[in-house]
Amino acid sequence: MKTFPHLAVIACVASVAAFAGAAAQTAGSDLDLEAIRARAAVQAAEADALAANARSRAESVADEARTSAAGAEAHGKRYVGEAAKAQRVGPDSTFDFDKMVAAAGAMTSEGMGQAPRFIAFASTSMPPTALRAMIEDVTRAGGVVVFRGLPQNSAKALTAALSKVAREGEQLDGVGIDPRLFRAFGIDTAPTYVVTSSDFDLCDGFDCKSEVPPHDRMTGNVTAHYALETFARGGGPGALLAAQHLARLERPVP
């Protein structure tokens, strides 16, 4: 068998070249991996920083919502406080509604012009059971229930309607009368639930219309719980405050 030494040399040189090329590729791969690892570390650090910032902002927003809800509840109590003073506790659970209306008109001049933020608009035409449930739930959640005014301009008519709702001797602390709120939001149908995105002031008097902030609204024969839950999940302007009122409503009764 005849051999060809020059071919063996060529083959040897080719093998060495291939090995060198493979080694170069391996070295290049090592360098690329290190660069990738470095970039990944930087990106991970940036992601952690972004996550921490997002958590901080979320906690800040939640704290602000809790504070806002507490303020809204406190103001709601102040808002209907004058109305509660007008009640005469007795067997008939009667009310001095003329005094209620006058007190509502005086709130602005007494530094109470700031309107409530969770409002349930009610009517005496609602079934007593539905009206009772609305008053109980909205008050418990920290909101207020408002009526437009006196049916047929008669305090007796409103007293008769609420006597079907209020228990003997009970004070309806979360109930008031204020046609300004009905005008401000253009409410024509009850029940209607509203949760606003921010505080706002009611204009002085009963012959003007207030500018209202962005808000969530629901009209229909639904419960306060359903309205608040829908607002909270909907992500609208009143979502954060609605979530806080919902949490308060869902607390176990002591």
Short mmCIF file of C-alpha atoms in Angstrom, two decimals:
data_model
loop_
_atom_site.label_atom_id
_atom_site.label_comp_id
_atom_site.label_asym_id
_atom_site.label_seq_id
_atom_site.Cartn_x
_atom_site.Cartn_y
_atom_site.Cartn_z
CA MET A 1 0.00 0.00 0.00
CA LYS A 2 1.42 3.32 -1.04
CA THR A 3 1.46 6.16 1.44
CA PHE A 4 1.34 9.90 0.79
CA PRO A 5 3.28 11.72 3.54
CA HIS A 6 2.27 15.15 2.25
CA LEU A 7 -1.40 14.26 2.71
CA ALA A 8 -0.79 13.23 6.33
CA VAL A 9 0.86 16.58 7.00
CA ILE A 10 -2.07 18.43 5.46
CA ALA A 11 -4.51 16.39 7.57
CA CYS A 12 -2.51 17.14 10.70
CA VAL A 13 -2.45 20.85 9.95
CA ALA A 14 -6.20 20.83 9.33
CA SER A 15 -6.84 19.08 12.64
CA VAL A 16 -4.73 21.62 14.50
CA ALA A 17 -6.59 24.45 12.78
CA ALA A 18 -9.96 22.93 13.62
CA PHE A 19 -8.93 22.46 17.25
CA ALA A 20 -7.71 26.06 17.42
CA GLY A 21 -10.94 27.29 15.90
CA ALA A 22 -12.99 25.28 18.40
CA ALA A 23 -10.88 26.64 21.24
CA ALA A 24 -11.40 30.18 19.96
CA GLN A 25 -15.15 29.63 19.79
CA THR A 26 -15.16 28.23 23.31
CA ALA A 27 -13.22 31.20 24.58
CA GLY A 28 -15.59 33.53 22.73
CA SER A 29 -18.56 31.72 24.21
CA ASP A 30 -17.14 32.14 27.70
CA LEU A 31 -16.76 35.86 27.15
CA ASP A 32 -20.33 36.18 25.81
CA LEU A 33 -21.75 34.27 28.78
CA GLU A 34 -19.99 36.57 31.21
CA ALA A 35 -21.42 39.58 29.41
CA ILE A 36 -24.87 38.04 29.47
CA ARG A 37 -24.57 37.30 33.17
CA ALA A 38 -23.48 40.87 33.83
CA ARG A 39 -26.39 42.29 31.87
CA ALA A 40 -28.80 39.92 33.61
CA ALA A 41 -27.51 41.04 37.01
CA VAL A 42 -28.03 44.68 36.09
CA GLN A 43 -31.51 43.96 34.76
CA ALA A 44 -32.40 41.97 37.88
CA ALA A 45 -31.27 44.87 40.07
CA GLU A 46 -33.33 47.28 38.01
CA ALA A 47 -36.35 44.97 38.21
CA ASP A 48 -35.97 44.73 42.00
CA ALA A 49 -35.76 48.52 42.23
CA LEU A 50 -38.86 48.91 40.08
CA ALA A 51 -40.74 46.32 42.13
CA ALA A 52 -39.74 48.03 45.37
CA ASN A 53 -40.84 51.38 43.98
CA ALA A 54 -44.15 49.89 42.82
CA ARG A 55 -44.74 48.36 46.25
CA SER A 56 -43.93 51.65 47.92
CA ARG A 57 -46.31 53.53 45.66
CA ALA A 58 -49.05 50.93 46.16
CA GLU A 59 -48.66 51.15 49.93
CA SER A 60 -48.74 54.93 49.73
CA VAL A 61 -51.92 54.86 47.64
CA ALA A 62 -53.52 52.36 50.03
CA ASP A 63 -52.61 54.52 53.04
CA GLU A 64 -54.03 57.55 51.28
CA ALA A 65 -57.24 55.66 50.50
CA ARG A 66 -57.58 54.53 54.12
CA THR A 67 -57.02 58.07 55.33
CA SER A 68 -59.47 59.39 52.77
CA ALA A 69 -62.07 56.81 53.77
CA ALA A 70 -61.66 57.71 57.44
CA GLY A 71 -62.02 61.38 56.57
CA ALA A 72 -65.04 60.68 54.40
CA GLU A 73 -66.70 58.74 57.20
CA ALA A 74 -65.94 61.47 59.75
CA HIS A 75 -67.34 64.12 57.46
CA GLY A 76 -70.40 62.02 56.74
CA LYS A 77 -71.10 61.91 60.46
CA ARG A 78 -70.65 65.67 60.71
CA TYR A 79 -72.79 66.16 57.63
CA VAL A 80 -75.77 64.35 59.13
CA GLY A 81 -75.02 65.47 62.69
CA GLU A 82 -77.24 68.49 62.45
CA ALA A 83 -80.01 66.32 61.06
CA ALA A 84 -79.67 63.96 64.01
CA LYS A 85 -80.11 66.88 66.40
CA ALA A 86 -83.45 67.57 64.76
CA GLN A 87 -84.81 64.16 65.72
CA ARG A 88 -87.24 63.77 68.56
CA VAL A 89 -86.83 60.30 69.99
CA GLY A 90 -90.16 58.87 70.99
CA PRO A 91 -92.77 56.23 70.24
CA ASP A 92 -93.47 57.73 66.82
CA SER A 93 -89.80 58.19 65.83
CA THR A 94 -90.85 61.59 64.52
CA PHE A 95 -88.54 64.23 63.08
CA ASP A 96 -88.48 67.99 62.72
CA PHE A 97 -87.75 67.96 58.98
CA ASP A 98 -88.07 71.72 58.61
CA LYS A 99 -85.15 72.03 61.00
CA MET A 100 -83.32 69.33 59.04
CA VAL A 101 -83.57 71.33 55.82
CA ALA A 102 -82.55 74.55 57.52
CA ALA A 103 -79.55 72.80 59.09
CA ALA A 104 -78.45 71.46 55.70
CA GLY A 105 -78.58 74.96 54.24
CA ALA A 106 -76.47 76.32 57.11
CA MET A 107 -73.67 73.74 56.78
CA THR A 108 -71.60 75.78 54.36
CA SER A 109 -71.60 78.90 56.51
CA GLU A 110 -70.60 76.77 59.50
CA GLY A 111 -67.61 75.27 57.73
CA MET A 112 -69.43 72.07 56.76
CA GLY A 113 -69.81 72.78 53.07
CA GLN A 114 -67.60 69.85 52.13
CA ALA A 115 -69.89 67.20 50.70
CA PRO A 116 -69.86 63.49 51.64
CA ARG A 117 -68.02 61.18 49.25
CA PHE A 118 -70.08 57.99 49.57
CA ILE A 119 -73.69 58.95 49.00
CA ALA A 120 -76.82 56.86 48.62
CA PHE A 121 -79.71 58.79 47.08
CA ALA A 122 -83.01 57.55 48.45
CA SER A 123 -86.72 58.11 47.97
CA THR A 124 -89.77 57.43 50.09
CA SER A 125 -91.20 55.55 47.10
CA MET A 126 -88.71 52.75 47.74
CA PRO A 127 -90.11 49.64 49.49
CA PRO A 128 -89.59 49.97 53.25
CA THR A 129 -87.48 46.80 53.41
CA ALA A 130 -85.17 48.09 50.67
CA LEU A 131 -84.92 51.52 52.27
CA ARG A 132 -84.19 49.96 55.65
CA ALA A 133 -81.42 47.80 54.17
CA MET A 134 -79.92 50.80 52.38
CA ILE A 135 -79.83 52.92 55.53
CA GLU A 136 -78.31 50.12 57.61
CA ASP A 137 -75.63 49.16 55.07
CA VAL A 138 -74.65 52.65 53.94
CA THR A 139 -74.41 53.93 57.51
CA ARG A 140 -72.37 50.92 58.55
CA ALA A 141 -70.04 51.45 55.59
CA GLY A 142 -69.47 55.06 56.61
CA GLY A 143 -71.61 56.77 53.97
CA VAL A 144 -74.75 58.88 54.11
CA VAL A 145 -78.28 58.44 52.80
CA VAL A 146 -79.94 61.57 51.47
CA PHE A 147 -83.47 62.47 50.41
CA ARG A 148 -84.29 65.23 47.95
CA GLY A 149 -86.82 66.86 50.24
CA LEU A 150 -90.25 66.49 51.76
CA PRO A 151 -92.79 64.47 49.76
CA GLN A 152 -95.70 66.72 48.84
CA ASN A 153 -93.88 69.37 50.95
CA SER A 154 -95.16 67.56 54.00
CA ALA A 155 -93.03 66.70 57.01
CA LYS A 156 -95.81 64.39 58.15
CA ALA A 157 -95.60 62.42 54.91
CA LEU A 158 -91.87 61.88 55.34
CA THR A 159 -92.34 61.03 58.99
CA ALA A 160 -94.96 58.45 58.05
CA ALA A 161 -92.65 56.93 55.43
CA LEU A 162 -89.67 56.70 57.75
CA SER A 163 -91.77 55.40 60.63
CA LYS A 164 -92.07 52.22 58.57
CA VAL A 165 -88.30 52.00 58.47
CA ALA A 166 -87.05 53.25 61.84
CA ARG A 167 -87.42 51.08 64.88
CA GLU A 168 -89.01 52.57 67.98
CA GLY A 169 -86.73 55.16 69.53
CA GLU A 170 -84.08 54.67 66.84
CA GLN A 171 -81.99 57.57 65.59
CA LEU A 172 -81.22 57.46 61.89
CA ASP A 173 -77.81 59.07 62.23
CA GLY A 174 -76.81 58.44 58.63
CA VAL A 175 -79.86 60.10 57.04
CA GLY A 176 -80.24 63.64 55.79
CA ILE A 177 -82.11 65.88 53.36
CA ASP A 178 -80.21 67.89 50.77
CA PRO A 179 -81.60 68.78 47.33
CA ARG A 180 -78.21 70.37 46.47
CA LEU A 181 -76.63 66.90 46.19
CA PHE A 182 -79.43 65.73 43.89
CA ARG A 183 -78.88 68.77 41.66
CA ALA A 184 -75.09 68.49 41.77
CA PHE A 185 -75.12 64.92 40.42
CA GLY A 186 -78.28 65.25 38.32
CA ILE A 187 -80.05 62.46 40.22
CA ASP A 188 -83.52 61.71 38.91
CA THR A 189 -83.91 58.10 40.04
CA ALA A 190 -83.50 56.38 43.38
CA PRO A 191 -81.83 54.33 44.59
CA THR A 192 -78.56 55.67 43.20
CA TYR A 193 -75.12 55.15 44.74
CA VAL A 194 -72.21 57.54 44.19
CA VAL A 195 -68.57 57.39 45.31
CA THR A 196 -66.40 60.37 44.35
CA SER A 197 -62.69 60.47 43.58
CA SER A 198 -61.99 63.47 45.82
CA ASP A 199 -63.50 65.95 48.21
CA PHE A 200 -65.67 68.75 46.87
CA ASP A 201 -67.72 71.61 48.20
CA LEU A 202 -71.42 72.15 47.85
CA CYS A 203 -72.24 75.64 46.67
CA ASP A 204 -74.00 77.81 49.20
CA GLY A 205 -77.77 77.84 49.01
CA PHE A 206 -80.33 75.74 47.18
CA ASP A 207 -80.47 77.67 43.89
CA CYS A 208 -77.06 76.71 42.46
CA LYS A 209 -75.32 73.60 41.13
CA SER A 210 -71.98 72.40 42.47
CA GLU A 211 -69.10 71.21 40.32
CA VAL A 212 -68.54 67.56 41.17
CA PRO A 213 -65.30 65.57 40.78
CA PRO A 214 -64.97 62.34 38.73
CA HIS A 215 -67.02 59.63 40.40
CA ASP A 216 -68.56 56.19 40.10
CA ARG A 217 -72.33 55.91 39.94
CA MET A 218 -74.87 53.09 39.91
CA THR A 219 -78.64 53.38 39.67
CA GLY A 220 -81.01 50.50 40.24
CA ASN A 221 -82.51 48.20 42.82
CA VAL A 222 -79.18 46.87 44.09
CA THR A 223 -77.61 46.66 47.52
CA ALA A 224 -74.93 48.97 48.86
CA HIS A 225 -72.58 45.98 49.01
CA TYR A 226 -73.08 45.22 45.32
CA ALA A 227 -72.53 48.84 44.32
CA LEU A 228 -69.35 49.20 46.39
CA GLU A 229 -67.97 45.87 45.22
CA THR A 230 -68.61 46.81 41.59
CA PHE A 231 -66.94 50.21 42.04
CA ALA A 232 -63.95 48.69 43.84
CA ARG A 233 -63.36 46.07 41.13
CA GLY A 234 -64.06 48.41 38.24
CA GLY A 235 -60.97 50.54 38.69
CA GLY A 236 -62.90 53.78 38.17
CA PRO A 237 -62.34 57.14 39.86
CA GLY A 238 -63.96 56.03 43.12
CA ALA A 239 -62.44 52.53 43.25
CA LEU A 240 -59.98 53.04 46.11
CA LEU A 241 -62.47 54.75 48.38
CA ALA A 242 -65.17 52.23 47.49
CA ALA A 243 -62.83 49.40 48.51
CA GLN A 244 -62.32 50.97 51.92
CA HIS A 245 -66.05 51.47 52.47
CA LEU A 246 -66.65 47.89 51.33
CA ALA A 247 -64.10 46.59 53.83
CA ARG A 248 -65.86 48.49 56.59
CA LEU A 249 -69.24 47.12 55.53
CA GLU A 250 -67.89 43.56 55.55
CA ARG A 251 -66.46 43.74 59.07
CA PRO A 252 -68.20 41.36 61.47
CA VAL A 253 -70.86 43.02 63.58
CA PRO A 254 -69.57 43.19 67.17
#
